[in-house]
Tab-separated table of C-alpha atoms in Angstrom:
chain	number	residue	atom	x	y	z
I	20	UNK	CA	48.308	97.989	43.831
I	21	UNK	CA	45.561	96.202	45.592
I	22	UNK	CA	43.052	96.113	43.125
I	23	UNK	CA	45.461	95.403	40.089
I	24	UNK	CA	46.553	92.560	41.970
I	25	UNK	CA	42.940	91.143	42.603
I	26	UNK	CA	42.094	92.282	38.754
I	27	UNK	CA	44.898	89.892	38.097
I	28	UNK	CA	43.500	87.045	40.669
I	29	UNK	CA	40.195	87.531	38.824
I	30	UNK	CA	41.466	87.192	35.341
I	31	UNK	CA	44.020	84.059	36.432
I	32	UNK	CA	40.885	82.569	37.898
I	33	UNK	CA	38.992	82.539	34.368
I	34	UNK	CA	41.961	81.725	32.356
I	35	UNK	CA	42.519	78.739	34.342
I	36	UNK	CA	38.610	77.759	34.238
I	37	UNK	CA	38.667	78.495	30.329
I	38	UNK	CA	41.539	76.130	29.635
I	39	UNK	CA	39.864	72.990	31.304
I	40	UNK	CA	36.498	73.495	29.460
I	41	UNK	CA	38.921	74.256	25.946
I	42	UNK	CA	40.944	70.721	26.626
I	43	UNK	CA	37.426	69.007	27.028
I	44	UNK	CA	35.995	70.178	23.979
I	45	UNK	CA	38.866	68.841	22.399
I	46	UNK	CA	38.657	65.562	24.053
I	47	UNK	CA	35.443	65.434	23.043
I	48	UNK	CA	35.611	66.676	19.327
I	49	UNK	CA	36.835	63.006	17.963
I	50	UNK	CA	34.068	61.534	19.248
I	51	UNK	CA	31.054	63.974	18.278
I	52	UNK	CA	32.266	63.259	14.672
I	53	UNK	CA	32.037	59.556	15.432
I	54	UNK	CA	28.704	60.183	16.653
I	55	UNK	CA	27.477	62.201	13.982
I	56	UNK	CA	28.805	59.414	11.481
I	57	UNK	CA	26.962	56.723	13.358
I	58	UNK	CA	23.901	58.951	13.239
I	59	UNK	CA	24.090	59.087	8.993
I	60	UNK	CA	25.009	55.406	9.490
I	61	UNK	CA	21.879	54.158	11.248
I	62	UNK	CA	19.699	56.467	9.586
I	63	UNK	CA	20.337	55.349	6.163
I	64	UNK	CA	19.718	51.671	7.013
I	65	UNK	CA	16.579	52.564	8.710
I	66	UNK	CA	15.523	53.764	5.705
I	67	UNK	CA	16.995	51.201	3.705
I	68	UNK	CA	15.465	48.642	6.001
I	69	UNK	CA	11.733	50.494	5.999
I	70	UNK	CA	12.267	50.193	1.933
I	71	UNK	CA	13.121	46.526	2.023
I	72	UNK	CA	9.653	46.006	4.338
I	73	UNK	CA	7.586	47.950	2.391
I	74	UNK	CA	8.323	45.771	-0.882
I	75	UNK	CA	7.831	42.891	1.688
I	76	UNK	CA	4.822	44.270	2.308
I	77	UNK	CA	3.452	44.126	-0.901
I	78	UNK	CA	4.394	40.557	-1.756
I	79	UNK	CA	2.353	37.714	-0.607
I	80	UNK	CA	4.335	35.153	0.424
I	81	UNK	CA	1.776	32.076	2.338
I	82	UNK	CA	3.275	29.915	4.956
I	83	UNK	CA	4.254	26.494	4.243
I	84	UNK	CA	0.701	24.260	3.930
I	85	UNK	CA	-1.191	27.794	4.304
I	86	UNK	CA	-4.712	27.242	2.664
I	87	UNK	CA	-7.060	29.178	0.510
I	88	UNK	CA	-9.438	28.552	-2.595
I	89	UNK	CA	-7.988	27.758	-6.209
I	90	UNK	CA	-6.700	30.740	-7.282
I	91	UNK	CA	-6.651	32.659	-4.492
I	92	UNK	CA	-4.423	33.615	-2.647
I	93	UNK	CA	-3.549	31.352	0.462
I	94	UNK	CA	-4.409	33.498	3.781
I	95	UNK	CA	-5.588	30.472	5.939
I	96	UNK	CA	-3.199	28.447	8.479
I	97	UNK	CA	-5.019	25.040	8.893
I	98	UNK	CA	-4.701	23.616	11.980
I	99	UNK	CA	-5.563	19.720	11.618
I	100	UNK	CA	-6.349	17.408	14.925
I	101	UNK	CA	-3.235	15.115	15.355
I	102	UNK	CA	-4.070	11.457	14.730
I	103	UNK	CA	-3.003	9.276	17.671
I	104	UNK	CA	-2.439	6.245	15.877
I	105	UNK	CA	0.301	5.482	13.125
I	106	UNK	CA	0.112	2.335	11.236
I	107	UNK	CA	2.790	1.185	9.422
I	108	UNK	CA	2.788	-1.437	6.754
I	109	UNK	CA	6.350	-2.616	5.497
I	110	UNK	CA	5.330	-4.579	1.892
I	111	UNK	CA	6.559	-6.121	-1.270
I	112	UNK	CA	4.966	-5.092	-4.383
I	113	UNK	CA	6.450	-8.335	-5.396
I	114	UNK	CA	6.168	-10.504	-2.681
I	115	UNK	CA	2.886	-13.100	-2.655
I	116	UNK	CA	2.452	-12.500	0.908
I	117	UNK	CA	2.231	-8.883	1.087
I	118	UNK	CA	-0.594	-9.111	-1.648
I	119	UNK	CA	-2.634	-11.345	0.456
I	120	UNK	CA	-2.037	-9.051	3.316
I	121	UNK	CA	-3.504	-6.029	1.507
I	122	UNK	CA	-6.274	-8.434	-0.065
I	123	UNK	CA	-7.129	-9.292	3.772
I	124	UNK	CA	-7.114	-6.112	5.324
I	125	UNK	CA	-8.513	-4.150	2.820
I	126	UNK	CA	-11.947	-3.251	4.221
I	127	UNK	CA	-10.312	-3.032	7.812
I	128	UNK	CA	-7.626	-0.311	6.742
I	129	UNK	CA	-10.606	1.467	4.937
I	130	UNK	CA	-13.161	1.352	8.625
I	131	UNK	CA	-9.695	2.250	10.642
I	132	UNK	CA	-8.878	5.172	8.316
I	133	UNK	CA	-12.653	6.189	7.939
I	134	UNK	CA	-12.461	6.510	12.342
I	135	UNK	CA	-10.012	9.832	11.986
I	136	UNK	CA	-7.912	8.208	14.332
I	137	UNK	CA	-5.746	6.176	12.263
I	138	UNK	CA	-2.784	6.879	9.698
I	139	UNK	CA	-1.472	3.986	7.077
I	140	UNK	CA	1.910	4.726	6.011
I	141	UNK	CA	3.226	2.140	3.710
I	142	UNK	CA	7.157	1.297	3.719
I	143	UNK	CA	8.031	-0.160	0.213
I	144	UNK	CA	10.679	-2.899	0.600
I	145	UNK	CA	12.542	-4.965	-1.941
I	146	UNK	CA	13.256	-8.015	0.188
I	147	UNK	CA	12.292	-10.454	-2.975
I	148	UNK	CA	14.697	-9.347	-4.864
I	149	UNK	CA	17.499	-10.209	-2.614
I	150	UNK	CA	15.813	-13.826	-1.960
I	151	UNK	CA	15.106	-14.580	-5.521
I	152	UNK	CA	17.335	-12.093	-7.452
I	153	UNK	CA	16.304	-9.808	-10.063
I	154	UNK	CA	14.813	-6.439	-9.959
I	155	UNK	CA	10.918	-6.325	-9.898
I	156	UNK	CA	10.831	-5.546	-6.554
I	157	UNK	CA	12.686	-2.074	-6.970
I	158	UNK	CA	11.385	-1.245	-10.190
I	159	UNK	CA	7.541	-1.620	-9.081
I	160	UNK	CA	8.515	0.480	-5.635
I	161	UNK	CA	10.270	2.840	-8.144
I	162	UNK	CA	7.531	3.066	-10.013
I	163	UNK	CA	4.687	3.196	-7.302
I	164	UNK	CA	6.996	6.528	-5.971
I	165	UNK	CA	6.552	8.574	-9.386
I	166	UNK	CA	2.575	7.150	-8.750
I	167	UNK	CA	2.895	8.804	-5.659
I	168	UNK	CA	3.983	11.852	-7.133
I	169	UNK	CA	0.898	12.508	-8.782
I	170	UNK	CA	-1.413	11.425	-5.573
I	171	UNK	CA	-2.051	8.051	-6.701
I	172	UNK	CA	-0.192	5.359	-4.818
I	173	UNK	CA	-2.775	3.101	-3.606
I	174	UNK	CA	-4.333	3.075	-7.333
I	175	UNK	CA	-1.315	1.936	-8.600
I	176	UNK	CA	-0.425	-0.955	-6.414
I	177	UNK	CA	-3.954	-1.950	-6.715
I	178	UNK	CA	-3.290	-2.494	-10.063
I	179	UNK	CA	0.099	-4.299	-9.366
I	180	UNK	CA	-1.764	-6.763	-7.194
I	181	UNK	CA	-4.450	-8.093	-9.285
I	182	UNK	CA	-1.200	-8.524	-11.930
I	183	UNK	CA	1.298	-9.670	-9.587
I	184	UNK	CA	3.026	-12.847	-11.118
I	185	UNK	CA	4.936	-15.422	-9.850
I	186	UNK	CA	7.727	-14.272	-7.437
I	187	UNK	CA	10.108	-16.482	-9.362
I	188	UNK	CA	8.938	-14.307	-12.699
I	189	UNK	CA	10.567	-11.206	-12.246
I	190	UNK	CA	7.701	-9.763	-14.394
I	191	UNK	CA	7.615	-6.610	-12.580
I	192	UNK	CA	10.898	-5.222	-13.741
I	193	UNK	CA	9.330	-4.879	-17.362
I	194	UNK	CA	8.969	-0.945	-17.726
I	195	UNK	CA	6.278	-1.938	-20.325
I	196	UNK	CA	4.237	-3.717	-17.795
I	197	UNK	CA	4.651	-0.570	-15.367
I	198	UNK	CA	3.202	1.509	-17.796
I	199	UNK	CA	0.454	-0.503	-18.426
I	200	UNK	CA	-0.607	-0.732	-14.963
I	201	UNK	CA	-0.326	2.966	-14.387
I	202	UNK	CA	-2.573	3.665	-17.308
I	203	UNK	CA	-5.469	1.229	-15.471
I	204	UNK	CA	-4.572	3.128	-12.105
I	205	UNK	CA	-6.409	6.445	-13.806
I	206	UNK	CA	-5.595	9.816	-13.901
I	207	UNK	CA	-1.416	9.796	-14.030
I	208	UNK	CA	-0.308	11.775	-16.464
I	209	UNK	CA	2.204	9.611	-18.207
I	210	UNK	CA	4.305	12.358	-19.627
I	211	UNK	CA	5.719	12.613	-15.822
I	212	UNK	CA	5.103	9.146	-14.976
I	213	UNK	CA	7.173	7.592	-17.454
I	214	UNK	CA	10.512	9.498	-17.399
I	215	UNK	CA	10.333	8.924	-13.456
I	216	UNK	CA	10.138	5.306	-13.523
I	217	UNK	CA	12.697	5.064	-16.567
I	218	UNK	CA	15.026	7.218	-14.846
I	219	UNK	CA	14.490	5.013	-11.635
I	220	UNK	CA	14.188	8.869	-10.199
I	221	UNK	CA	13.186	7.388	-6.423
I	222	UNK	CA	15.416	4.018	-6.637
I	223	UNK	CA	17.803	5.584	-3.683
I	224	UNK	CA	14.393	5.920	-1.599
I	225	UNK	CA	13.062	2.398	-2.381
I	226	UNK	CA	16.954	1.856	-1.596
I	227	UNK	CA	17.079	3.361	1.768
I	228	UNK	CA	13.604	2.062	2.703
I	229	UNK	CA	15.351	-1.688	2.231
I	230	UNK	CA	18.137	-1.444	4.274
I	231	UNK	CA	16.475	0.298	6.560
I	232	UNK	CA	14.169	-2.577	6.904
I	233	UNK	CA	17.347	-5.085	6.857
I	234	UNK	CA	18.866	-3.426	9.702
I	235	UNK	CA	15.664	-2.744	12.089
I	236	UNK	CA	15.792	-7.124	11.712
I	237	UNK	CA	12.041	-7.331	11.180
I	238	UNK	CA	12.155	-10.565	9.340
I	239	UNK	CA	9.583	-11.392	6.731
I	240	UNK	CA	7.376	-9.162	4.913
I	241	UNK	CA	4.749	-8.144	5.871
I	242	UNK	CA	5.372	-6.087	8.749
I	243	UNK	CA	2.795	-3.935	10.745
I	244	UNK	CA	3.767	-1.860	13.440
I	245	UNK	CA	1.322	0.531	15.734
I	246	UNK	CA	2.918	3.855	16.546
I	247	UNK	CA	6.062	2.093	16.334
I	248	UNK	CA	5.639	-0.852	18.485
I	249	UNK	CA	6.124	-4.035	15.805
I	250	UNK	CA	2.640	-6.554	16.109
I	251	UNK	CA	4.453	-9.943	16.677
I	252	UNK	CA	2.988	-12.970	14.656
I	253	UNK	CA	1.485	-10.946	11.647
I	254	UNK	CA	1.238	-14.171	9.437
I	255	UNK	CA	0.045	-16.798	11.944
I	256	UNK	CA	-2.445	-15.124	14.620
I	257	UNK	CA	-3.211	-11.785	13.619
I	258	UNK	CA	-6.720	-10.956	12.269
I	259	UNK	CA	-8.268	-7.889	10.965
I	260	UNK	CA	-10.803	-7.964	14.835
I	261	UNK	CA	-7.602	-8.297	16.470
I	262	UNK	CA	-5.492	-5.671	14.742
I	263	UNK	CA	-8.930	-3.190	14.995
I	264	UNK	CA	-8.698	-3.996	18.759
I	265	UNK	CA	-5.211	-3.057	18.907
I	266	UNK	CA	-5.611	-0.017	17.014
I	267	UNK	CA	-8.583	0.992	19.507
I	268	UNK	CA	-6.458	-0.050	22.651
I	269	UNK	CA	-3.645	2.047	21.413
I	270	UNK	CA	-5.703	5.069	20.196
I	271	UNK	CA	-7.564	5.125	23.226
I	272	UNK	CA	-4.132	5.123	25.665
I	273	UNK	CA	-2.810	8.250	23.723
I	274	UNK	CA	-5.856	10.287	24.235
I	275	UNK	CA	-5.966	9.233	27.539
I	276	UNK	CA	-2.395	10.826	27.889
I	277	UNK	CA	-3.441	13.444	26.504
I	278	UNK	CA	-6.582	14.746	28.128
I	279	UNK	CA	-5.881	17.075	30.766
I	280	UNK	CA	-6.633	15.382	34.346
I	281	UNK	CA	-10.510	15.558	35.414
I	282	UNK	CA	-11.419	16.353	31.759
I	283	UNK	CA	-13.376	13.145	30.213
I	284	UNK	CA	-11.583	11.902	27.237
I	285	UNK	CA	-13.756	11.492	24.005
I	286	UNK	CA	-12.388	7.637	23.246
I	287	UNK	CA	-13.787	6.444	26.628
């Protein structure tokens, strides 16, 4: 009776071990399917994703501005020195004043630029046309944006100042005299040019650049400001020696700001 009983201990024992590790399994069971789904899951979009990066692979795609010869491709990232001084130049392709302007500093933007340390950016403004009415104004800052779109901006206006009329002739809104002077500019290819500037295609930039210019309160064409900082008395007392000095003053304080301390800077 002893031993039946402690057979019976034995066996009670393992049952009651058995039945724990059986309810586990069964917690469990819901969850190794889960995991076995995730599993196919992941692994098919790691092999969708490998396929997707090897056709990436084999497309060359450059950066923006990446660099490389005609008809090449582009495998170079061109890192350019930044230019520490930006001059800005708010004109009227129609306005008298701005034309004497460029006529004056002509030779000093071209020494300045030639320095490396210099940027022109010209703002195209259409102040005559709200002084005198008409539309010359617009349409030759229309027209010197579809220039621009073919690289040749400063050939253009060239062209519109040595035929600027009269600001009280509003010459410069005939599309026929725009052509013309884009054919002397050179190389514009007039099959582009001349759908641009008859459908006015940058008028809402030339529009923007105007009020713009209206709001900032700036006053009377032209306007020339040095990395932002507006040069008071254009029209009475500056001079091309005074405006290089102020581009050398200003050039030379942002590369002093720049130069790590105890290094010598290259502008003194």
């Amino acid at each position: 009776m002893t031993e039946s009983k402690g057979l019976k201990d034995r066996n009670d024992t393992a049952d009651s071990g058995a039945a724990p590790r059986n309810s586990l399994l069964q917690r469990w069971r819901p969850y190794a399917a889960g995991i076995v789904v995730l599993v196919v899951v992941f692994g098919a979009s790691a092999a969708i994703g490998a396929h997707v990066r090897g056709a990436k692979a084999d497309k060359v795609k450059p950066p923006a501005n990446a660099a490389g010869p005609d008809g090449q491709a582009k495998l170079a990232v061109p890192v350019k020195p930044s230019v520490p001084v930006t001059l800005t130049v708010y004109e009227d392709l129609r306005s008298p004043q701005s034309k004497a302007f460029a006529e004056q500093y002509a030779d000093t933007f071209t020494k300045l630029l030639a320095t490396g340390q210099v940027e022109i950016q010209y703002r195209l403004v259409t102040h005559t046309d709200t002084q005198l009415g008409g539309s010359g104004s617009r349409a030759a800052a229309n027209a010197a944006a579809c220039a621009q779109d073919q690289g040749r901006y400063t050939q253009f206006v060239q062209q519109v100042w040595k035929r600027q009329p009269d600001p009280s002739d509003d010459a410069l809104s005939s599309q026929k005299l725009l052509k013309e002077l884009s054919e002397k500019a050179g190389k514009i290819d007039e099959g582009k040019f001349v759908p641009c500037m008859k459908g006015n295609d940058h008028e809402g930039w030339v529009a923007k650049s105007e009020s713009d210019f209206m709001s900032g309160g700036y006053g009377e064409v032209p306007v020339v400001q040095i990395n932002g900082e507006t040069v008071p008395d254009v029209q009475t007392s500056l001079t091309p020696v005074k405006l290089s000095s102020l581009v050398e003053k200003e050039a030379k304080k942002v590369s002093d700001e720049t130069v790590p301390s105890g290094q010598p800077s290259l502008a003194s």
